[in-house]
Amino acid sequence: MVHNFALVLGGGGAAGQAWQIGVIAGLAEAGPDLTEAADLVIGTSSGSTTAAYVRSGMPPAELLAAVLSSPVQPVGQNPGRPPSPSMDTAFERMRAIGAAATSAADLRRAMGAFGLETDSVLGPAAAEQRRAMVAARLPRREWPDRPMIVVAVNAHTGELAAFDRDSGVELVDAITASTAMPGLGPTHGIDGTHYINGGVRSAENADLAAGCANVVVLSPFGGRSRTPPQAGQFEGLRREPEWGTDLASQVEALRKQGSRVEVITPDTDSRAAMGTNQMDPATRIPAARAGYAQGKQEATRMTFR
């Protein structure tokens, strides 16, 4: 199928997901409604949850209202959340894996091995708890009728897993797989195969929009791929341009193929609202509000062919 317009939603934790909803609502108020315009939505990590909301049929204003009305629960105070290892310890291990990797494939396999290693520590109950937690957050449990791709990585081989409504995988399982961060929780098993976070391949996976005339990328991490400036804040694994997994390389490739690509990253106010720990649910409301304000400003340059 040929798509005219793809919306790419990158990973970025609780703050990033809320920021994306805010941007989409702001854009819709002042310009294009991406929930209607996009005939393909690609979601990675927390962006896969955003994708489920974008494809839920709810208008952008209602999506934003849902975020703003959600109860605030700082990290560590969610009784439904399965136990996980130390965040700082996990991020330190991820950065070490990234530093040692000799290729993108090598990095993905090493991260998969790290995820499977974590499973042995957490035990099988953690996986079921996590699936239930993801399911509770979704606006609907069924795949939408309109095209949507959820990105994960095979923990055994490091290969891409691009789930859609024809993949035979339930939406809840696809999103649980896409958001399974190695070291911070269990991998997600589907028919005997375990998967990890799609952000291990690319924080955005914008290359999956190849062939689309127009592409809009919402990137909470802004394509950053180096060690984050503040200790404890993880903004993505190492991305070498020659690997083609960094956002700039993927956008360049899309443009060379003839796609018009617009990339929206957090502005100064949004960065401040998202804070230094974007996985903290307490960042959701300020991030959504900042994203909304930014979206209204961004609408002036959003034109498509």
Short mmCIF file of C-alpha atoms in Angstrom, two decimals:
data_model
loop_
_atom_site.label_atom_id
_atom_site.label_comp_id
_atom_site.label_asym_id
_atom_site.label_seq_id
_atom_site.Cartn_x
_atom_site.Cartn_y
_atom_site.Cartn_z
CA MET A 1 0.00 0.00 0.00
CA VAL A 2 1.27 3.49 -0.89
CA HIS A 3 0.83 6.05 1.89
CA ASN A 4 0.74 9.80 1.37
CA PHE A 5 1.42 10.80 4.96
CA ALA A 6 3.19 8.98 7.79
CA LEU A 7 3.36 10.08 11.42
CA VAL A 8 6.42 8.76 13.26
CA LEU A 9 6.26 8.75 17.05
CA GLY A 10 9.57 8.19 18.80
CA GLY A 11 10.34 6.95 22.29
CA GLY A 12 10.74 9.28 25.23
CA GLY A 13 9.28 7.84 28.40
CA ALA A 14 6.23 9.18 30.21
CA ALA A 15 7.24 12.78 29.52
CA GLY A 16 7.84 12.14 25.84
CA GLN A 17 4.51 10.40 25.35
CA ALA A 18 2.62 13.25 27.02
CA TRP A 19 4.60 15.85 25.08
CA GLN A 20 3.63 14.15 21.81
CA ILE A 21 -0.06 14.27 22.74
CA GLY A 22 0.33 17.95 23.61
CA VAL A 23 2.03 18.73 20.30
CA ILE A 24 -0.67 16.85 18.35
CA ALA A 25 -3.42 18.76 20.20
CA GLY A 26 -1.68 22.10 19.62
CA LEU A 27 -1.20 21.39 15.94
CA ALA A 28 -4.85 20.41 15.57
CA GLU A 29 -6.04 23.65 17.15
CA ALA A 30 -3.92 25.86 14.92
CA GLY A 31 -3.39 23.74 11.82
CA PRO A 32 -3.35 20.08 10.73
CA ASP A 33 -5.08 17.33 12.73
CA LEU A 34 -2.50 14.56 12.58
CA THR A 35 -4.96 11.99 13.95
CA GLU A 36 -6.96 12.42 10.73
CA ALA A 37 -4.22 13.30 8.26
CA ALA A 38 -1.89 10.37 8.94
CA ASP A 39 -2.70 7.29 6.90
CA LEU A 40 0.24 5.47 8.52
CA VAL A 41 1.35 5.80 12.15
CA ILE A 42 4.65 4.29 13.34
CA GLY A 43 5.23 4.02 17.10
CA THR A 44 8.37 3.05 18.99
CA SER A 45 8.69 2.49 22.75
CA SER A 46 6.45 5.04 24.52
CA GLY A 47 5.61 6.33 21.05
CA SER A 48 3.74 3.08 20.46
CA THR A 49 1.40 4.04 23.29
CA THR A 50 0.95 7.45 21.70
CA ALA A 51 0.18 5.69 18.42
CA ALA A 52 -2.60 3.71 20.09
CA TYR A 53 -4.14 6.95 21.31
CA VAL A 54 -3.76 8.65 17.93
CA ARG A 55 -5.58 5.72 16.31
CA SER A 56 -8.25 5.46 19.04
CA GLY A 57 -10.73 7.75 17.28
CA MET A 58 -10.57 10.34 20.06
CA PRO A 59 -10.14 13.97 18.89
CA PRO A 60 -6.83 15.61 19.83
CA ALA A 61 -8.48 17.89 22.39
CA GLU A 62 -9.87 14.84 24.20
CA LEU A 63 -6.48 13.11 24.08
CA LEU A 64 -4.90 16.12 25.75
CA ALA A 65 -7.68 16.34 28.32
CA ALA A 66 -7.13 12.70 29.22
CA VAL A 67 -3.45 13.36 29.92
CA LEU A 68 -4.15 16.48 31.95
CA SER A 69 -6.76 14.73 34.06
CA SER A 70 -4.61 11.69 34.87
CA PRO A 71 -3.59 11.29 38.53
CA VAL A 72 0.08 12.02 39.15
CA GLN A 73 2.11 9.07 40.43
CA PRO A 74 5.86 9.66 40.76
CA VAL A 75 8.22 6.80 39.97
CA GLY A 76 8.16 4.13 42.64
CA GLN A 77 4.62 4.91 43.79
CA ASN A 78 2.63 2.90 41.25
CA PRO A 79 1.29 -0.18 43.07
CA GLY A 80 0.57 -1.96 39.77
CA ARG A 81 4.11 -1.61 38.50
CA PRO A 82 6.28 -4.75 38.65
CA PRO A 83 9.58 -4.50 40.53
CA SER A 84 12.59 -3.40 38.51
CA PRO A 85 16.33 -3.00 39.08
CA SER A 86 17.95 0.34 39.81
CA MET A 87 17.45 2.82 36.96
CA ASP A 88 20.95 4.26 37.30
CA THR A 89 22.49 0.78 37.27
CA ALA A 90 20.52 -0.22 34.19
CA PHE A 91 21.40 2.97 32.29
CA GLU A 92 25.07 2.54 33.18
CA ARG A 93 24.99 -0.99 31.75
CA MET A 94 23.22 0.20 28.59
CA ARG A 95 25.82 2.90 27.99
CA ALA A 96 28.59 0.33 28.47
CA ILE A 97 26.92 -1.95 25.92
CA GLY A 98 26.63 0.94 23.49
CA ALA A 99 30.25 1.95 23.95
CA ALA A 100 31.48 -1.60 23.28
CA ALA A 101 29.27 -2.26 20.24
CA THR A 102 31.02 -2.54 16.88
CA SER A 103 27.85 -2.32 14.78
CA ALA A 104 24.14 -1.68 15.11
CA ALA A 105 23.48 -5.43 14.92
CA ASP A 106 26.05 -6.08 17.64
CA LEU A 107 24.41 -3.50 19.88
CA ARG A 108 20.93 -4.98 19.39
CA ARG A 109 22.09 -8.52 20.16
CA ALA A 110 23.94 -7.38 23.29
CA MET A 111 20.91 -5.44 24.50
CA GLY A 112 18.74 -8.49 23.86
CA ALA A 113 21.10 -10.62 25.93
CA PHE A 114 20.92 -8.02 28.70
CA GLY A 115 17.13 -8.20 28.60
CA LEU A 116 17.07 -11.98 28.80
CA GLU A 117 19.56 -11.83 31.68
CA THR A 118 17.21 -9.47 33.53
CA ASP A 119 14.35 -11.96 33.08
CA SER A 120 16.18 -14.50 35.20
CA VAL A 121 16.38 -11.98 38.03
CA LEU A 122 12.78 -10.73 37.88
CA GLY A 123 11.04 -14.07 37.36
CA PRO A 124 8.01 -14.92 35.15
CA ALA A 125 5.40 -13.10 37.26
CA ALA A 126 6.93 -9.72 36.38
CA ALA A 127 6.11 -10.19 32.69
CA GLU A 128 2.42 -10.81 33.37
CA GLN A 129 2.27 -7.84 35.73
CA ARG A 130 3.81 -5.61 33.12
CA ARG A 131 1.45 -6.76 30.36
CA ALA A 132 -1.53 -6.01 32.60
CA MET A 133 -0.13 -2.56 33.37
CA VAL A 134 0.29 -1.76 29.67
CA ALA A 135 -3.21 -3.05 28.86
CA ALA A 136 -4.73 -0.82 31.53
CA ARG A 137 -3.22 2.27 29.90
CA LEU A 138 -4.56 1.67 26.39
CA PRO A 139 -7.70 3.41 25.15
CA ARG A 140 -8.71 0.22 23.31
CA ARG A 141 -7.34 -3.34 23.10
CA GLU A 142 -7.95 -3.99 19.38
CA TRP A 143 -5.80 -2.96 16.45
CA PRO A 144 -7.23 0.07 14.65
CA ASP A 145 -8.61 -0.29 11.14
CA ARG A 146 -6.22 2.34 9.79
CA PRO A 147 -2.55 1.33 9.30
CA MET A 148 -0.30 1.40 12.34
CA ILE A 149 3.10 -0.18 12.98
CA VAL A 150 4.51 -0.93 16.44
CA VAL A 151 8.29 -1.48 16.54
CA ALA A 152 10.13 -3.95 18.78
CA VAL A 153 13.38 -5.94 18.61
CA ASN A 154 13.81 -9.71 18.79
CA ALA A 155 15.81 -10.29 21.99
CA HIS A 156 17.34 -13.51 20.67
CA THR A 157 18.56 -12.26 17.27
CA GLY A 158 18.46 -8.47 17.45
CA GLU A 159 16.25 -8.38 14.36
CA LEU A 160 13.53 -5.82 13.72
CA ALA A 161 9.96 -6.77 14.62
CA ALA A 162 7.37 -4.50 12.99
CA PHE A 163 3.95 -5.52 14.28
CA ASP A 164 0.66 -4.50 12.65
CA ARG A 165 -2.93 -5.75 12.57
CA ASP A 166 -1.95 -8.50 10.12
CA SER A 167 0.98 -9.83 12.19
CA GLY A 168 -1.21 -12.15 14.29
CA VAL A 169 -0.04 -10.43 17.49
CA GLU A 170 -2.48 -8.71 19.84
CA LEU A 171 -2.08 -4.95 20.17
CA VAL A 172 -1.43 -5.22 23.90
CA ASP A 173 1.41 -7.67 23.27
CA ALA A 174 2.91 -5.53 20.51
CA ILE A 175 3.01 -2.43 22.72
CA THR A 176 4.25 -4.39 25.74
CA ALA A 177 7.11 -5.67 23.55
CA SER A 178 7.87 -2.24 22.10
CA THR A 179 8.14 -0.68 25.57
CA ALA A 180 10.16 -3.47 27.24
CA MET A 181 13.36 -1.70 28.24
CA PRO A 182 16.23 -4.12 28.99
CA GLY A 183 17.39 -3.90 32.58
CA LEU A 184 14.36 -1.93 33.72
CA GLY A 185 11.83 -4.71 33.31
CA PRO A 186 11.22 -8.09 31.70
CA THR A 187 11.37 -8.88 28.01
CA HIS A 188 8.00 -9.72 26.51
CA GLY A 189 7.34 -13.22 25.22
CA ILE A 190 5.06 -13.85 22.24
CA ASP A 191 4.69 -17.44 21.01
CA GLY A 192 8.03 -18.43 22.50
CA THR A 193 10.00 -15.46 21.18
CA HIS A 194 11.06 -12.67 23.50
CA TYR A 195 11.19 -9.02 22.50
CA ILE A 196 12.73 -5.81 23.80
CA ASN A 197 12.14 -2.11 23.30
CA GLY A 198 12.03 -0.96 19.67
CA GLY A 199 14.17 2.02 20.67
CA VAL A 200 17.14 -0.32 20.86
CA ARG A 201 17.12 -0.29 17.05
CA SER A 202 16.28 3.40 16.68
CA ALA A 203 14.56 5.88 18.95
CA GLU A 204 12.28 6.82 16.04
CA ASN A 205 12.59 4.13 13.32
CA ALA A 206 11.70 6.80 10.79
CA ASP A 207 13.14 4.66 7.98
CA LEU A 208 9.99 2.52 8.15
CA ALA A 209 8.15 5.46 6.57
CA ALA A 210 10.03 4.95 3.30
CA GLY A 211 7.79 5.53 0.30
CA CYS A 212 5.54 8.07 2.00
CA ALA A 213 5.24 11.45 0.31
CA ASN A 214 5.02 13.31 3.62
CA VAL A 215 6.53 12.32 6.95
CA VAL A 216 6.19 14.08 10.30
CA VAL A 217 8.48 12.86 13.09
CA LEU A 218 7.82 13.71 16.73
CA SER A 219 11.08 12.97 18.52
CA PRO A 220 11.08 13.54 22.30
CA PHE A 221 14.80 12.79 22.43
CA GLY A 222 15.51 15.05 19.48
CA GLY A 223 17.73 12.52 17.75
CA ARG A 224 20.37 12.73 20.47
CA SER A 225 22.51 9.62 20.64
CA ARG A 226 25.46 10.37 22.90
CA THR A 227 25.89 10.03 26.64
CA PRO A 228 23.30 12.35 28.18
CA PRO A 229 24.49 15.58 29.81
CA GLN A 230 22.99 14.75 33.19
CA ALA A 231 23.80 11.59 35.13
CA GLY A 232 20.89 9.19 35.33
CA GLN A 233 19.04 10.58 32.33
CA PHE A 234 19.00 8.11 29.45
CA GLU A 235 18.40 9.66 26.06
CA GLY A 236 19.13 6.75 23.78
CA LEU A 237 21.86 4.33 22.89
CA ARG A 238 24.89 5.08 20.80
CA ARG A 239 23.95 5.82 17.19
CA GLU A 240 26.71 6.06 14.62
CA PRO A 241 25.87 7.82 11.33
CA GLU A 242 27.44 4.97 9.39
CA TRP A 243 25.03 2.57 11.09
CA GLY A 244 22.08 4.53 9.71
CA THR A 245 20.17 4.24 12.98
CA ASP A 246 20.40 7.87 14.08
CA LEU A 247 17.51 10.20 13.24
CA ALA A 248 19.54 12.54 11.03
CA SER A 249 20.66 9.66 8.79
CA GLN A 250 17.14 8.28 8.51
CA VAL A 251 15.68 11.69 7.66
CA GLU A 252 18.37 12.28 5.05
CA ALA A 253 17.64 8.91 3.44
CA LEU A 254 13.89 9.64 3.34
CA ARG A 255 14.49 13.00 1.70
CA LYS A 256 16.78 11.47 -0.89
CA GLN A 257 13.96 9.07 -1.74
CA GLY A 258 11.65 12.02 -2.37
CA SER A 259 9.76 12.30 0.93
CA ARG A 260 9.05 15.66 2.50
CA VAL A 261 10.06 15.30 6.14
CA GLU A 262 9.25 17.57 9.08
CA VAL A 263 10.89 16.83 12.43
CA ILE A 264 9.55 18.28 15.67
CA THR A 265 11.73 18.07 18.76
CA PRO A 266 11.15 19.63 22.19
CA ASP A 267 11.83 23.37 22.33
CA THR A 268 13.44 25.04 25.34
CA ASP A 269 10.21 25.24 27.35
CA SER A 270 9.28 21.64 26.55
CA ARG A 271 12.74 20.41 27.54
CA ALA A 272 12.40 22.17 30.88
CA ALA A 273 8.93 20.73 31.45
CA MET A 274 10.08 17.20 30.63
CA GLY A 275 12.75 17.40 33.34
CA THR A 276 15.79 15.23 33.89
CA ASN A 277 13.94 11.93 34.34
CA GLN A 278 11.54 11.53 31.45
CA MET A 279 10.34 8.18 32.80
CA ASP A 280 8.78 9.86 35.85
CA PRO A 281 4.96 9.99 35.44
CA ALA A 282 4.97 13.27 37.38
CA THR A 283 6.39 14.93 34.24
CA ARG A 284 3.34 14.07 32.13
CA ILE A 285 1.14 17.09 32.84
CA PRO A 286 3.83 19.80 32.49
CA ALA A 287 5.21 18.05 29.38
CA ALA A 288 1.74 17.86 27.78
CA ARG A 289 1.09 21.55 28.46
CA ALA A 290 4.45 22.58 27.03
CA GLY A 291 3.90 20.34 24.00
CA TYR A 292 0.49 21.92 23.43
CA ALA A 293 1.98 25.41 23.40
CA GLN A 294 4.78 24.27 21.10
CA GLY A 295 2.35 22.51 18.75
CA LYS A 296 0.40 25.72 18.18
CA GLN A 297 3.64 27.45 17.21
CA GLU A 298 4.79 24.59 14.97
CA ALA A 299 1.51 24.60 13.02
CA THR A 300 2.63 27.57 10.93
CA ARG A 301 5.20 25.45 9.08
CA MET A 302 3.13 22.26 8.69
CA THR A 303 2.12 22.07 5.04
CA PHE A 304 1.84 18.92 2.94
CA ARG A 305 1.55 18.01 -0.67
#
